[in-house]
GROMACS .gro file of N, CA and C in nm:
model
  177
    1LEU      N    1   4.617   7.877   8.095
    1LEU     CA    2   4.683   7.784   8.184
    1LEU      C    3   4.641   7.640   8.159
    2ALA      N    4   4.544   7.622   8.072
    2ALA     CA    5   4.502   7.485   8.040
    2ALA      C    6   4.615   7.418   7.964
    3PRO      N    7   4.636   7.295   7.981
    3PRO     CA    8   4.568   7.190   8.057
    3PRO      C    9   4.631   7.164   8.194
    4PHE      N   10   4.701   7.260   8.250
    4PHE     CA   11   4.776   7.237   8.374
    4PHE      C   12   4.690   7.252   8.498
    5ASP      N   13   4.732   7.186   8.607
    5ASP     CA   14   4.663   7.194   8.735
    5ASP      C   15   4.740   7.279   8.836
    6TYR      N   16   4.869   7.302   8.809
    6TYR     CA   17   4.953   7.378   8.901
    6TYR      C   18   5.038   7.478   8.823
    7LEU      N   19   5.078   7.584   8.893
    7LEU     CA   20   5.166   7.685   8.837
    7LEU      C   21   5.278   7.708   8.937
    8ALA      N   22   5.403   7.704   8.893
    8ALA     CA   23   5.518   7.732   8.979
    8ALA      C   24   5.582   7.862   8.934
    9VAL      N   25   5.622   7.944   9.031
    9VAL     CA   26   5.684   8.073   9.002
    9VAL      C   27   5.815   8.081   9.080
   10CYS      N   28   5.924   8.111   9.011
   10CYS     CA   29   6.053   8.132   9.076
   10CYS      C   30   6.053   8.273   9.135
   11LEU      N   31   6.091   8.285   9.262
   11LEU     CA   32   6.085   8.414   9.329
   11LEU      C   33   6.212   8.496   9.315
   12ARG      N   34   6.312   8.443   9.252
   12ARG     CA   35   6.437   8.519   9.235
   12ARG      C   36   6.419   8.627   9.129
   13ASP      N   37   6.478   8.741   9.155
   13ASP     CA   38   6.468   8.853   9.061
   13ASP      C   39   6.577   8.840   8.955
   14PHE      N   40   6.537   8.797   8.838
   14PHE     CA   41   6.631   8.784   8.727
   14PHE      C   42   6.622   8.903   8.633
   15GLY      N   43   6.555   9.009   8.677
   15GLY     CA   44   6.540   9.126   8.590
   15GLY      C   45   6.453   9.095   8.471
   16PHE      N   46   6.341   9.030   8.496
   16PHE     CA   47   6.249   8.987   8.391
   16PHE      C   48   6.212   9.104   8.301
   17PRO      N   49   6.257   9.102   8.174
   17PRO     CA   50   6.223   9.212   8.083
   17PRO      C   51   6.075   9.208   8.046
   18GLY      N   52   6.015   9.323   8.039
   18GLY     CA   53   5.875   9.331   8.001
   18GLY      C   54   5.781   9.298   8.115
   19GLY      N   55   5.829   9.304   8.239
   19GLY     CA   56   5.745   9.272   8.354
   19GLY      C   57   5.621   9.358   8.362
   20GLU      N   58   5.631   9.481   8.314
   20GLU     CA   59   5.514   9.569   8.316
   20GLU      C   60   5.406   9.521   8.220
   21ASP      N   61   5.443   9.434   8.126
   21ASP     CA   62   5.346   9.379   8.032
   21ASP      C   63   5.284   9.249   8.082
   22ALA      N   64   5.327   9.203   8.199
   22ALA     CA   65   5.278   9.077   8.255
   22ALA      C   66   5.230   9.100   8.399
   23PRO      N   67   5.116   9.169   8.416
   23PRO     CA   68   5.071   9.205   8.551
   23PRO      C   69   5.042   9.084   8.640
   24LEU      N   70   4.996   8.974   8.584
   24LEU     CA   71   4.971   8.854   8.665
   24LEU      C   72   5.102   8.803   8.724
   25PHE      N   73   5.203   8.792   8.642
   25PHE     CA   74   5.334   8.745   8.687
   25PHE      C   75   5.392   8.840   8.792
   26ALA      N   76   5.382   8.969   8.768
   26ALA     CA   77   5.434   9.068   8.863
   26ALA      C   78   5.361   9.058   8.997
   27ALA      N   79   5.230   9.039   8.995
   27ALA     CA   80   5.152   9.024   9.119
   27ALA      C   81   5.196   8.900   9.196
   28LEU      N   82   5.221   8.791   9.126
   28LEU     CA   83   5.267   8.668   9.193
   28LEU      C   84   5.404   8.688   9.255
   29LEU      N   85   5.493   8.758   9.187
   29LEU     CA   86   5.626   8.784   9.243
   29LEU      C   87   5.618   8.869   9.369
   30ARG      N   88   5.520   8.959   9.375
   30ARG     CA   89   5.502   9.044   9.493
   30ARG      C   90   5.429   8.971   9.605
   31GLY      N   91   5.382   8.849   9.579
   31GLY     CA   92   5.311   8.772   9.682
   31GLY      C   93   5.166   8.812   9.697
   32GLU      N   94   5.112   8.880   9.598
   32GLU     CA   95   4.972   8.923   9.604
   32GLU      C   96   4.879   8.807   9.571
   33SER      N   97   4.758   8.815   9.622
   33SER     CA   98   4.656   8.716   9.594
   33SER      C   99   4.604   8.735   9.452
   34VAL      N  100   4.586   8.623   9.381
   34VAL     CA  101   4.534   8.626   9.245
   34VAL      C  102   4.415   8.531   9.238
   35PRO      N  103   4.295   8.580   9.202
   35PRO     CA  104   4.178   8.493   9.195
   35PRO      C  105   4.203   8.372   9.104
   36GLY      N  106   4.174   8.254   9.158
   36GLY     CA  107   4.190   8.132   9.080
   36GLY      C  108   4.322   8.061   9.101
   37LEU      N  109   4.415   8.124   9.171
   37LEU     CA  110   4.543   8.060   9.203
   37LEU      C  111   4.553   8.045   9.354
   38VAL      N  112   4.552   7.921   9.400
   38VAL     CA  113   4.552   7.891   9.543
   38VAL      C  114   4.693   7.849   9.585
   39PRO      N  115   4.756   7.925   9.676
   39PRO     CA  116   4.892   7.890   9.717
   39PRO      C  117   4.897   7.753   9.783
   40VAL      N  118   5.000   7.676   9.748
   40VAL     CA  119   5.027   7.547   9.812
   40VAL      C  120   5.144   7.571   9.906
   41GLU      N  121   5.121   7.552  10.035
   41GLU     CA  122   5.224   7.578  10.135
   41GLU      C  123   5.335   7.473  10.125
   42PRO      N  124   5.461   7.518  10.115
   42PRO     CA  125   5.572   7.423  10.104
   42PRO      C  126   5.605   7.359  10.239
   43ASP      N  127   5.668   7.242  10.233
   43ASP     CA  128   5.714   7.174  10.355
   43ASP      C  129   5.839   7.240  10.412
   44ARG      N  130   5.912   7.310  10.326
   44ARG     CA  131   6.035   7.378  10.369
   44ARG      C  132   6.053   7.504  10.285
   45ALA      N  133   6.147   7.588  10.328
   45ALA     CA  134   6.173   7.713  10.255
   45ALA      C  135   6.217   7.683  10.112
   46SER      N  136   6.172   7.767  10.020
   46SER     CA  137   6.203   7.745   9.879
   46SER      C  138   6.204   7.878   9.805
   47SER      N  139   6.276   7.881   9.694
   47SER     CA  140   6.276   8.002   9.610
   47SER      C  141   6.167   7.994   9.503
   48PHE      N  142   6.080   7.894   9.516
   48PHE     CA  143   5.966   7.878   9.427
   48PHE      C  144   5.837   7.892   9.505
   49ARG      N  145   5.735   7.940   9.439
   49ARG     CA  146   5.600   7.944   9.496
   49ARG      C  147   5.513   7.858   9.405
   50LEU      N  148   5.435   7.768   9.466
   50LEU     CA  149   5.350   7.677   9.390
   50LEU      C  150   5.205   7.714   9.413
   51TYR      N  151   5.126   7.714   9.306
   51TYR     CA  152   4.984   7.747   9.312
   51TYR      C  153   4.902   7.636   9.246
   52ARG      N  154   4.791   7.601   9.309
   52ARG     CA  155   4.694   7.511   9.247
   52ARG      C  156   4.597   7.598   9.169
   53ILE      N  157   4.565   7.559   9.048
   53ILE     CA  158   4.475   7.637   8.963
   53ILE      C  159   4.331   7.596   8.990
   54ASP      N  160   4.251   7.691   9.036
   54ASP     CA  161   4.108   7.671   9.060
   54ASP      C  162   4.035   7.733   8.941
   55ARG      N  163   4.001   7.650   8.844
   55ARG     CA  164   3.943   7.701   8.720
   55ARG      C  165   3.810   7.774   8.740
   56ALA      N  166   3.733   7.733   8.840
   56ALA     CA  167   3.604   7.798   8.865
   56ALA      C  168   3.622   7.943   8.911
   57ALA      N  169   3.733   7.973   8.978
   57ALA     CA  170   3.756   8.107   9.031
   57ALA      C  171   3.853   8.188   8.946
   58LEU      N  172   3.914   8.126   8.846
   58LEU     CA  173   4.015   8.193   8.764
   58LEU      C  174   3.953   8.303   8.679
   59ARG      N  175   4.022   8.417   8.675
   59ARG     CA  176   3.976   8.531   8.593
   59ARG      C  177   4.075   8.558   8.484
   0.00000   0.00000   0.00000
């Protein structure tokens, strides 16, 4: 994830091929907690989820 400070994930199901090969992405789509990614609460409803990257806690 370097050199980025944030990660954005689109929550729409586009039938992402190979999702079983990307467990981190699949966990984020399910709304699960991921060590090192801190959710940023949106001001309004959105089809995106934004995370701040905490490098000290990232696994």
